[in-house]
């Protein structure tokens, strides 16, 4: 087994995942994020905050093993030839793939969507770039295009995955009524958030299924999400800084 840790641009992983070059390990839990989690993740990318690490596994080619994958990441299904699976980072990468290719999501995929994927990405709302509010958030799909907004997937398709030309997208934006004063921000600055963002990637290569599962279980145990009680106590502690003689804990 070989372990390689390095920094990589987030855009590289969005593109590869959206093109079906990555899968998700079959032993991972289903997608669990809610819409607020997705919007908070977008804030992290926009503000340049760390977005966490990704753990990838490529099996030992000498064994001829095929990585146990769920067969799909976001709305993108992949074939058995996919050799790399995500052991940690499913919610983050799945969110980005959903944002990039939600319009192409099959109604009845071979590998069914989780209940939470349907609730977040197929509920009649779309992630948009909002030029007035300068943020990415969900709006009703019927309102996804307007003078000051457009679907995030359009910007990712153009600026990160290079699946459409600037001329094609500019024409589409003009037809949808997007204001000229917003176009450069939408097509230059927003894609740059994803292209320039670096993340830490750990790749496990030439590993058996047992070795990959061990790595996943150790990380799953070590990474504990903050609880509501932890959050409340932290907010109370911050508030207490305005009154140095009290500590509301």
CSV table of N, CA, C and O in Angstrom, one decimal, residues 113-190:
chain,number,residue,atom,x,y,z
A,113,UNK,N,-31.2,7.3,-6.0
A,113,UNK,CA,-30.8,8.4,-5.2
A,113,UNK,C,-31.2,8.2,-3.8
A,113,UNK,O,-32.3,7.5,-3.5
A,114,UNK,N,-30.5,8.7,-2.8
A,114,UNK,CA,-30.9,8.6,-1.4
A,114,UNK,C,-32.0,9.6,-1.2
A,114,UNK,O,-32.2,10.6,-1.9
A,115,UNK,N,-32.7,9.4,-0.1
A,115,UNK,CA,-33.8,10.3,0.3
A,115,UNK,C,-33.3,11.7,0.4
A,115,UNK,O,-34.0,12.6,0.0
A,116,UNK,N,-32.1,11.9,1.0
A,116,UNK,CA,-31.7,13.2,1.2
A,116,UNK,C,-31.2,13.9,-0.1
A,116,UNK,O,-31.4,15.1,-0.2
A,117,UNK,N,-30.7,13.2,-1.0
A,117,UNK,CA,-30.3,13.7,-2.3
A,117,UNK,C,-31.6,14.3,-3.0
A,117,UNK,O,-31.6,15.4,-3.6
A,118,UNK,N,-32.7,13.5,-2.9
A,118,UNK,CA,-33.9,14.0,-3.5
A,118,UNK,C,-34.4,15.2,-2.8
A,118,UNK,O,-34.8,16.2,-3.5
A,119,UNK,N,-34.3,15.2,-1.5
A,119,UNK,CA,-34.8,16.4,-0.7
A,119,UNK,C,-34.1,17.7,-1.0
A,119,UNK,O,-34.6,18.8,-1.0
A,120,UNK,N,-32.8,17.5,-1.3
A,120,UNK,CA,-31.9,18.7,-1.4
A,120,UNK,C,-31.8,19.2,-2.9
A,120,UNK,O,-32.0,20.3,-3.2
A,121,UNK,N,-31.6,18.2,-3.8
A,121,UNK,CA,-31.3,18.6,-5.2
A,121,UNK,C,-32.4,18.4,-6.2
A,121,UNK,O,-32.4,18.9,-7.3
A,122,UNK,N,-33.4,17.6,-5.8
A,122,UNK,CA,-34.5,17.3,-6.7
A,122,UNK,C,-35.9,17.8,-6.1
A,122,UNK,O,-36.9,17.2,-6.4
A,123,UNK,N,-35.8,18.8,-5.4
A,123,UNK,CA,-37.0,19.3,-4.6
A,123,UNK,C,-37.7,20.5,-5.3
A,123,UNK,O,-38.6,21.1,-4.7
A,124,UNK,N,-37.3,20.8,-6.5
A,124,UNK,CA,-37.9,22.0,-7.1
A,124,UNK,C,-37.1,23.3,-6.8
A,124,UNK,O,-37.6,24.4,-7.2
A,125,UNK,N,-35.9,23.2,-6.2
A,125,UNK,CA,-35.1,24.3,-6.0
A,125,UNK,C,-33.7,24.1,-6.7
A,125,UNK,O,-33.3,23.0,-6.8
A,126,UNK,N,-33.0,25.2,-7.0
A,126,UNK,CA,-31.8,25.1,-7.7
A,126,UNK,C,-30.8,26.1,-7.1
A,126,UNK,O,-31.1,27.2,-6.6
A,127,UNK,N,-29.5,25.6,-7.0
A,127,UNK,CA,-28.4,26.5,-6.5
A,127,UNK,C,-28.1,27.5,-7.6
A,127,UNK,O,-27.9,27.2,-8.7
A,128,UNK,N,-28.1,28.8,-7.2
A,128,UNK,CA,-27.9,29.9,-8.1
A,128,UNK,C,-26.8,30.8,-7.6
A,128,UNK,O,-26.5,30.9,-6.4
A,129,UNK,N,-26.2,31.5,-8.6
A,129,UNK,CA,-25.2,32.6,-8.3
A,129,UNK,C,-26.1,33.8,-8.2
A,129,UNK,O,-26.8,34.2,-9.2
A,130,UNK,N,-26.1,34.5,-7.1
A,130,UNK,CA,-26.9,35.7,-6.9
A,130,UNK,C,-26.0,36.9,-6.9
A,130,UNK,O,-25.2,37.1,-6.0
A,131,UNK,N,-26.0,37.7,-8.0
A,131,UNK,CA,-25.1,38.8,-8.1
A,131,UNK,C,-25.4,40.0,-7.2
A,131,UNK,O,-24.5,40.7,-6.9
A,132,UNK,N,-26.7,40.1,-6.8
A,132,UNK,CA,-27.0,41.2,-5.9
A,132,UNK,C,-26.6,40.9,-4.5
A,132,UNK,O,-26.0,41.7,-3.8
A,133,UNK,N,-26.8,39.7,-4.1
A,133,UNK,CA,-26.4,39.2,-2.7
A,133,UNK,C,-25.0,38.8,-2.6
A,133,UNK,O,-24.5,38.6,-1.5
A,134,UNK,N,-24.4,38.6,-3.8
A,134,UNK,CA,-23.0,38.1,-3.9
A,134,UNK,C,-22.8,36.8,-3.1
A,134,UNK,O,-21.9,36.6,-2.3
A,135,UNK,N,-23.7,35.8,-3.4
A,135,UNK,CA,-23.6,34.5,-2.7
A,135,UNK,C,-24.3,33.5,-3.6
A,135,UNK,O,-24.9,33.8,-4.6
A,136,UNK,N,-24.1,32.2,-3.2
A,136,UNK,CA,-24.7,31.1,-3.8
A,136,UNK,C,-25.7,30.5,-2.9
A,136,UNK,O,-25.4,30.2,-1.7
A,137,UNK,N,-27.0,30.3,-3.3
A,137,UNK,CA,-28.0,29.8,-2.5
A,137,UNK,C,-29.1,29.2,-3.3
A,137,UNK,O,-29.1,29.3,-4.6
A,138,UNK,N,-30.0,28.5,-2.6
A,138,UNK,CA,-31.1,27.8,-3.3
A,138,UNK,C,-32.3,28.8,-3.6
A,138,UNK,O,-32.6,29.6,-2.7
A,139,UNK,N,-32.9,28.7,-4.7
A,139,UNK,CA,-34.1,29.4,-5.0
A,139,UNK,C,-35.0,28.5,-5.8
A,139,UNK,O,-34.6,27.4,-6.3
A,140,UNK,N,-36.3,28.7,-5.9
A,140,UNK,CA,-37.2,27.9,-6.7
A,140,UNK,C,-36.7,27.8,-8.1
A,140,UNK,O,-36.2,28.8,-8.7
A,141,UNK,N,-36.7,26.6,-8.7
A,141,UNK,CA,-36.1,26.4,-10.0
A,141,UNK,C,-36.7,27.4,-11.1
A,141,UNK,O,-36.0,27.9,-12.0
A,142,UNK,N,-38.0,27.7,-10.9
A,142,UNK,CA,-38.6,28.7,-11.9
A,142,UNK,C,-38.0,30.0,-11.8
A,142,UNK,O,-38.1,30.8,-12.8
A,143,UNK,N,-37.3,30.4,-10.7
A,143,UNK,CA,-36.6,31.7,-10.6
A,143,UNK,C,-35.1,31.6,-10.7
A,143,UNK,O,-34.4,32.6,-10.3
A,144,UNK,N,-34.6,30.5,-11.2
A,144,UNK,CA,-33.1,30.3,-11.3
A,144,UNK,C,-32.5,31.2,-12.2
A,144,UNK,O,-31.3,31.6,-12.1
A,145,UNK,N,-33.2,31.7,-13.2
A,145,UNK,CA,-32.6,32.7,-14.2
A,145,UNK,C,-33.3,34.0,-14.0
A,145,UNK,O,-34.5,34.1,-13.7
A,146,UNK,N,-32.5,35.1,-14.0
A,146,UNK,CA,-33.1,36.4,-13.9
A,146,UNK,C,-32.0,37.4,-14.2
A,146,UNK,O,-30.9,37.1,-14.6
A,147,UNK,N,-32.3,38.7,-14.0
A,147,UNK,CA,-31.4,39.7,-14.4
A,147,UNK,C,-30.1,39.6,-13.5
A,147,UNK,O,-29.0,39.9,-13.9
A,148,UNK,N,-30.3,39.2,-12.2
A,148,UNK,CA,-29.2,39.2,-11.3
A,148,UNK,C,-28.7,37.8,-10.9
A,148,UNK,O,-27.9,37.6,-10.0
A,149,UNK,N,-29.2,36.7,-11.6
A,149,UNK,CA,-28.8,35.4,-11.1
A,149,UNK,C,-28.9,34.4,-12.3
A,149,UNK,O,-29.5,34.6,-13.3
A,150,UNK,N,-28.2,33.3,-12.1
A,150,UNK,CA,-28.2,32.1,-13.0
A,150,UNK,C,-27.8,30.9,-12.2
A,150,UNK,O,-27.2,31.0,-11.2
A,151,UNK,N,-28.2,29.7,-12.7
A,151,UNK,CA,-27.8,28.5,-12.0
A,151,UNK,C,-26.3,28.3,-11.9
A,151,UNK,O,-25.5,28.6,-12.8
A,152,UNK,N,-25.8,27.9,-10.7
A,152,UNK,CA,-24.4,27.7,-10.5
A,152,UNK,C,-23.8,26.7,-11.5
A,152,UNK,O,-22.7,26.8,-12.0
A,153,UNK,N,-24.6,25.7,-11.9
A,153,UNK,CA,-24.1,24.7,-12.8
A,153,UNK,C,-23.7,25.3,-14.1
A,153,UNK,O,-22.7,24.7,-14.7
A,154,UNK,N,-24.3,26.4,-14.6
A,154,UNK,CA,-23.8,27.0,-15.8
A,154,UNK,C,-22.4,27.5,-15.7
A,154,UNK,O,-21.6,27.3,-16.6
A,155,UNK,N,-22.1,28.2,-14.6
A,155,UNK,CA,-20.7,28.7,-14.4
A,155,UNK,C,-19.7,27.6,-14.3
A,155,UNK,O,-18.6,27.7,-14.8
A,156,UNK,N,-20.1,26.5,-13.6
A,156,UNK,CA,-19.2,25.4,-13.4
A,156,UNK,C,-18.9,24.7,-14.7
A,156,UNK,O,-17.8,24.3,-15.0
A,157,UNK,N,-20.0,24.5,-15.5
A,157,UNK,CA,-19.9,23.9,-16.8
A,157,UNK,C,-18.9,24.6,-17.7
A,157,UNK,O,-18.1,24.0,-18.4
A,158,UNK,N,-19.0,25.9,-17.6
A,158,UNK,CA,-18.1,26.8,-18.5
A,158,UNK,C,-16.7,27.0,-17.9
A,158,UNK,O,-15.7,26.7,-18.5
A,159,UNK,N,-16.7,27.4,-16.6
A,159,UNK,CA,-15.4,27.8,-16.0
A,159,UNK,C,-14.6,26.7,-15.4
A,159,UNK,O,-13.4,26.9,-15.1
A,160,UNK,N,-15.2,25.6,-15.0
A,160,UNK,CA,-14.4,24.5,-14.3
A,160,UNK,C,-14.3,23.3,-15.2
A,160,UNK,O,-13.2,22.7,-15.3
A,161,UNK,N,-15.4,22.9,-15.8
A,161,UNK,CA,-15.4,21.6,-16.6
A,161,UNK,C,-15.1,21.9,-18.1
A,161,UNK,O,-14.9,20.9,-18.8
A,162,UNK,N,-15.2,23.1,-18.5
A,162,UNK,CA,-15.0,23.5,-19.9
A,162,UNK,C,-15.8,22.7,-20.8
A,162,UNK,O,-15.4,22.2,-21.9
A,163,UNK,N,-17.1,22.5,-20.5
A,163,UNK,CA,-18.0,21.8,-21.3
A,163,UNK,C,-18.8,22.7,-22.3
A,163,UNK,O,-19.5,22.2,-23.2
A,164,UNK,N,-18.7,24.0,-22.1
A,164,UNK,CA,-19.4,24.9,-23.0
A,164,UNK,C,-18.5,26.1,-23.2
A,164,UNK,O,-17.7,26.5,-22.3
A,165,UNK,N,-18.6,26.8,-24.3
A,165,UNK,CA,-17.7,27.9,-24.7
A,165,UNK,C,-18.3,29.2,-24.0
A,165,UNK,O,-19.5,29.3,-23.7
A,166,UNK,N,-17.5,30.2,-23.9
A,166,UNK,CA,-17.9,31.5,-23.4
A,166,UNK,C,-19.0,32.1,-24.3
A,166,UNK,O,-20.0,32.7,-23.8
A,167,UNK,N,-18.8,31.9,-25.6
A,167,UNK,CA,-19.8,32.5,-26.5
A,167,UNK,C,-21.1,31.9,-26.4
A,167,UNK,O,-22.2,32.6,-26.3
A,168,UNK,N,-21.2,30.6,-26.2
A,168,UNK,CA,-22.4,29.9,-26.0
A,168,UNK,C,-23.1,30.3,-24.7
A,168,UNK,O,-24.3,30.6,-24.7
A,169,UNK,N,-22.4,30.4,-23.7
A,169,UNK,CA,-22.9,30.8,-22.4
A,169,UNK,C,-23.4,32.3,-22.4
A,169,UNK,O,-24.4,32.6,-21.8
A,170,UNK,N,-22.6,33.2,-22.9
A,170,UNK,CA,-22.9,34.6,-23.0
A,170,UNK,C,-24.3,34.7,-23.8
A,170,UNK,O,-25.1,35.5,-23.4
A,171,UNK,N,-24.4,34.0,-24.9
A,171,UNK,CA,-25.6,34.0,-25.6
A,171,UNK,C,-26.8,33.5,-24.8
A,171,UNK,O,-27.9,34.2,-24.8
A,172,UNK,N,-26.6,32.5,-24.1
A,172,UNK,CA,-27.7,31.9,-23.2
A,172,UNK,C,-28.1,32.9,-22.1
A,172,UNK,O,-29.3,33.1,-21.9
A,173,UNK,N,-27.1,33.5,-21.5
A,173,UNK,CA,-27.3,34.5,-20.5
A,173,UNK,C,-28.1,35.7,-21.0
A,173,UNK,O,-29.0,36.2,-20.4
A,174,UNK,N,-27.7,36.1,-22.2
A,174,UNK,CA,-28.4,37.3,-22.8
A,174,UNK,C,-29.9,36.9,-23.1
A,174,UNK,O,-30.8,37.7,-22.8
A,175,UNK,N,-30.1,35.7,-23.6
A,175,UNK,CA,-31.5,35.2,-23.9
A,175,UNK,C,-32.3,35.2,-22.6
A,175,UNK,O,-33.5,35.4,-22.6
A,176,UNK,N,-31.7,34.8,-21.5
A,176,UNK,CA,-32.4,34.7,-20.2
A,176,UNK,C,-32.5,36.0,-19.5
A,176,UNK,O,-33.2,36.0,-18.4
A,177,UNK,N,-32.0,37.1,-20.0
A,177,UNK,CA,-32.2,38.4,-19.4
A,177,UNK,C,-31.2,38.7,-18.4
A,177,UNK,O,-31.4,39.7,-17.6
A,178,UNK,N,-30.0,38.1,-18.3
A,178,UNK,CA,-29.0,38.4,-17.3
A,178,UNK,C,-28.5,39.8,-17.6
A,178,UNK,O,-28.1,40.0,-18.8
A,179,UNK,N,-28.3,40.6,-16.6
A,179,UNK,CA,-27.8,42.0,-16.8
A,179,UNK,C,-26.4,42.0,-17.3
A,179,UNK,O,-25.5,41.2,-16.7
A,180,UNK,N,-26.0,42.9,-18.2
A,180,UNK,CA,-24.6,43.0,-18.7
A,180,UNK,C,-23.7,43.3,-17.5
A,180,UNK,O,-22.5,42.8,-17.5
A,181,UNK,N,-24.2,44.1,-16.6
A,181,UNK,CA,-23.3,44.5,-15.5
A,181,UNK,C,-22.9,43.3,-14.5
A,181,UNK,O,-22.0,43.5,-13.7
A,182,UNK,N,-23.6,42.2,-14.7
A,182,UNK,CA,-23.4,41.1,-13.8
A,182,UNK,C,-22.5,40.0,-14.5
A,182,UNK,O,-22.0,39.1,-13.8
A,183,UNK,N,-22.5,40.0,-15.8
A,183,UNK,CA,-21.9,38.8,-16.5
A,183,UNK,C,-20.5,38.6,-16.2
A,183,UNK,O,-20.1,37.4,-15.9
A,184,UNK,N,-19.6,39.6,-16.1
A,184,UNK,CA,-18.2,39.3,-15.8
A,184,UNK,C,-18.0,38.7,-14.4
A,184,UNK,O,-17.2,37.8,-14.2
A,185,UNK,N,-18.8,39.2,-13.4
A,185,UNK,CA,-18.6,38.7,-12.1
A,185,UNK,C,-19.1,37.2,-12.1
A,185,UNK,O,-18.4,36.4,-11.4
A,186,UNK,N,-20.1,36.9,-12.8
A,186,UNK,CA,-20.6,35.5,-12.8
A,186,UNK,C,-19.7,34.6,-13.5
A,186,UNK,O,-19.5,33.4,-13.1
A,187,UNK,N,-19.0,35.0,-14.6
A,187,UNK,CA,-18.2,34.1,-15.4
A,187,UNK,C,-16.7,34.2,-15.1
A,187,UNK,O,-16.0,33.3,-15.6
A,188,UNK,N,-16.3,35.2,-14.4
A,188,UNK,CA,-14.9,35.3,-14.1
A,188,UNK,C,-14.6,35.0,-12.6
A,188,UNK,O,-13.9,34.1,-12.3
A,189,UNK,N,-15.2,35.8,-11.7
A,189,UNK,CA,-14.9,35.7,-10.3
A,189,UNK,C,-15.5,34.4,-9.7
A,189,UNK,O,-14.7,33.7,-9.0
A,190,UNK,N,-16.7,34.1,-10.0
A,190,UNK,CA,-17.3,32.9,-9.3
A,190,UNK,C,-16.6,31.6,-9.7
A,190,UNK,O,-16.2,30.8,-8.8
